């Protein structure tokens, strides 16, 4: 857990040596001589260990991550270590302890207190073979004000040092670290000015006799204060552990440590304040006489959890006086009376109140299970978050209790205002308030499918697919029914809004339920196998591990049926969804991969319209003149949709844009009348251009989501928006072209929203051009239904003649509300050469491209097309990504994500000639191209022959200064009298066939005798070579000018497909792929057989623990070369669970490094993800896992980006002193 008093340090840089600070100068400190401290420390220091912990999953209030802290031996023979709860953590961890002699042994959690900040780890005493050490005795009774103490721990993450201090307070309130994170409560803390820092969490606070009098837990940086936990409850828990261990013949078994609770918080207040609260003088006198000397106050109720044992019995401000007629410690009584009744006497405003309460088992409301689905973590609302809501006393404001282990009903209570009865139900350790409008599952870490829908982290799920989610069983049951690609509604409430009583009051009233602040979104079930099937993890304190089992009996979700709408009834007997008649506007693929998304209206009883003659309206034209229908299509969008649907046709429902009722379009910013269309500049506005009318039905808004588990090729964000252009629309295939700043990689989930028809359907990435900034996605036209397929049109592409300077064009695009917008502009530069610098984290950047510039546009965020006055598309107006240089000191504070200040975009025109060439090959087939299944038909995809060399133009005037002859200057001017330039070599892509032949600075004068002046000349030469169908003829005869010498070279070309990266491996928590073009464009690959490239890493993984971060190659594993992915898989398959692996890496800067890491196949199995072209789906395969520890291991990938700076602490208090490992680029 990060601390706010110390900046996070990378684990790889942590120094683990233990050194004792030099002794004092001989002066006597009080009555203790330096020799006494020396003797005490000689015994204590060997028993103190450095703990390196890795939280493998986010759980409760804790995030996944790696950290280091301190622990110490409290039982040598049984092998028990004591440390903090926030070190042991409530969720799954992997930990090692390092002794003074640098012996490292594995340790396992056996107990963490539900509330207080202490926990125990166990180890095998026989594993420590080369060192003698003693256990540190616990002496909580020795703690007194003024006691000189020493804190021995891993301070600041540098070494185990010894800090001196004096106990100043024994009755400090528990420190408050975070608003919604872990906080201790219902206990006193000690305070001293010892100034502990990160890494010292769990350090023993010792006296001069070598006894631990307290446990270091936190600090306050502003005042250099340290906070220590008293040891009374620690001693009690330790005795229970020791007894349990003695009773266990072999190994460990979970210890039964009774912990009682009334589900309330209380604070200690002085007598002066209790008197103001109404404490009677006689009561105060009695309490003072019965209390120990020096006692200055009493316990006061601070908050009561609704529904708990103390609800409606105790109130904030009640002063606790007696329990069962005696003055005793409250927590001791609670722990000793679990399940029993006891009498509590309080004074409330001067009145004596006696209540009888039943003590609840604190462990029964402490989580020990969680569900992992689509990379996210879900469980019930945590008890840790309830005490933070101290202001909640309204009985209508109900919070989820934490899950227990019983399946019976417990606790019922009635709302004072509404008179309703509620109950708390439990199922398999999961609990939720089971009332009419309940709060439900708590999202600890949002999954990919939830993040796509905009569900925030720490949300509370209410409904899914129209069904109440009362408990985890409901969620799993609903999820099991859904097919891949299904889109279902989900209702949730933000955790931040849980305190607002109006939300719950509204939600409790049926007639006002719609006014509740519950949000409704559409959740899309993953169509591809980005993640493993859902698993339930259960804590096992006997092994210290969390074991998983499938949440759904069937290991995989069935693919979506093409003829099943979302509201189809579910047959529990056959476990199938009953098909219904297909409504108009089905959203699904013909081959059954996409669920039909539209539902017939209840009011309409008409039949679905059909296509006349079996043909789709709006045939595709790649070039030539538009038809008269295209030119004259200026009727309103409302009228066009109405004519296609018909007056008696079935109504079409769409959640994205609205609905059609009785043939008219309405709701949420859609068209209702001709006048509305005119006001918005739509299809019939007087100010709209003819080009806009023709282009509008060919435009789509594209939304792209990338799963965090597969952010390949250096992609810098998980979510993109952009405008696409329909370039082909037939009965069996639809193609859309879009820039690669919207569709960056093929590992994507793509949704299309059409401007011509209110519907949203999925699409698949089928082509990424290796050079030009465009991608092509395919959709199934049948998913639009007959009406939608007829309304949608394909654009007319006009690649020739090329635009020239001064030409007038119409810039047409879509707003986020799917409204067409246009502007007439003038071309200022039809052939501007791009020069986009490489990003620090290599990703696609446009190179060897000439783009079009305009005099005016709509800003850097607006994309679309450039068309002539007849609506023929001459260029795409696409978005480009770049990284601007910024101050280095500022840069290291930046995270890689959507809002990174170094990521910028700009827009330029992209000529359509390469688009038309690729589309024609896709439609007509490409001989020898790789096959790909699209809408049930296998097609041969294009191969692109390219010269993998980065070029840039140089003016001939400068080239002449380098010695270029007048003959060549005149020849190049004759070829291109406008630009007057020559191309020079900036560098060859590493691993390309041109590498080693062309050199940096070479001037390309001609190819096959033809002068070369622009990038397109090089492309045309490559196409001519490709047309020869001869490998020998595929080489280019290039004339270059190098250092004053003209020479002829034979340069071979490379052939690339349009799939991009189609395979990745997740090993030990890092995402590994073959080096992508952006990496190779740096001009460097390791000499050791190239190697595989680390693209990203995951929090809480072994690579996070040992510092194997992104932006480097792995060239060897255990001394064996790993030149490619397949070899890497074969090499790593030999490594077993728990084995150390020696890894040799080479950074992008060329610096080699050797490190070791310990494999964890229990939480981090090795798996691969690859594109199956035969089914057009991404398949996930587990390569190796630890089947001895769990039946179905699963990899957990984070969807969050690592923040390089921790959040500022609350009130300057540091939550413990454990230090997090520093973050690096490319983490998840």
Short mmCIF file of C-alpha atoms in Angstrom, two decimals, residues 386 507 544 655 736 773 992 1062 1217:
data_model
loop_
_atom_site.label_atom_id
_atom_site.label_comp_id
_atom_site.label_asym_id
_atom_site.label_seq_id
_atom_site.Cartn_x
_atom_site.Cartn_y
_atom_site.Cartn_z
CA UNK A 386 -19.26 1.67 5.90
CA UNK A 507 -35.76 4.26 -5.52
CA UNK A 544 -2.41 -18.88 2.27
CA UNK A 655 -30.82 2.35 -27.96
CA UNK A 736 -15.98 1.20 -43.88
CA UNK A 773 -3.13 6.11 -42.37
CA UNK A 992 13.82 -5.22 -43.63
CA UNK A 1062 -2.13 -11.23 -34.83
CA UNK A 1217 4.75 2.74 5.74
#
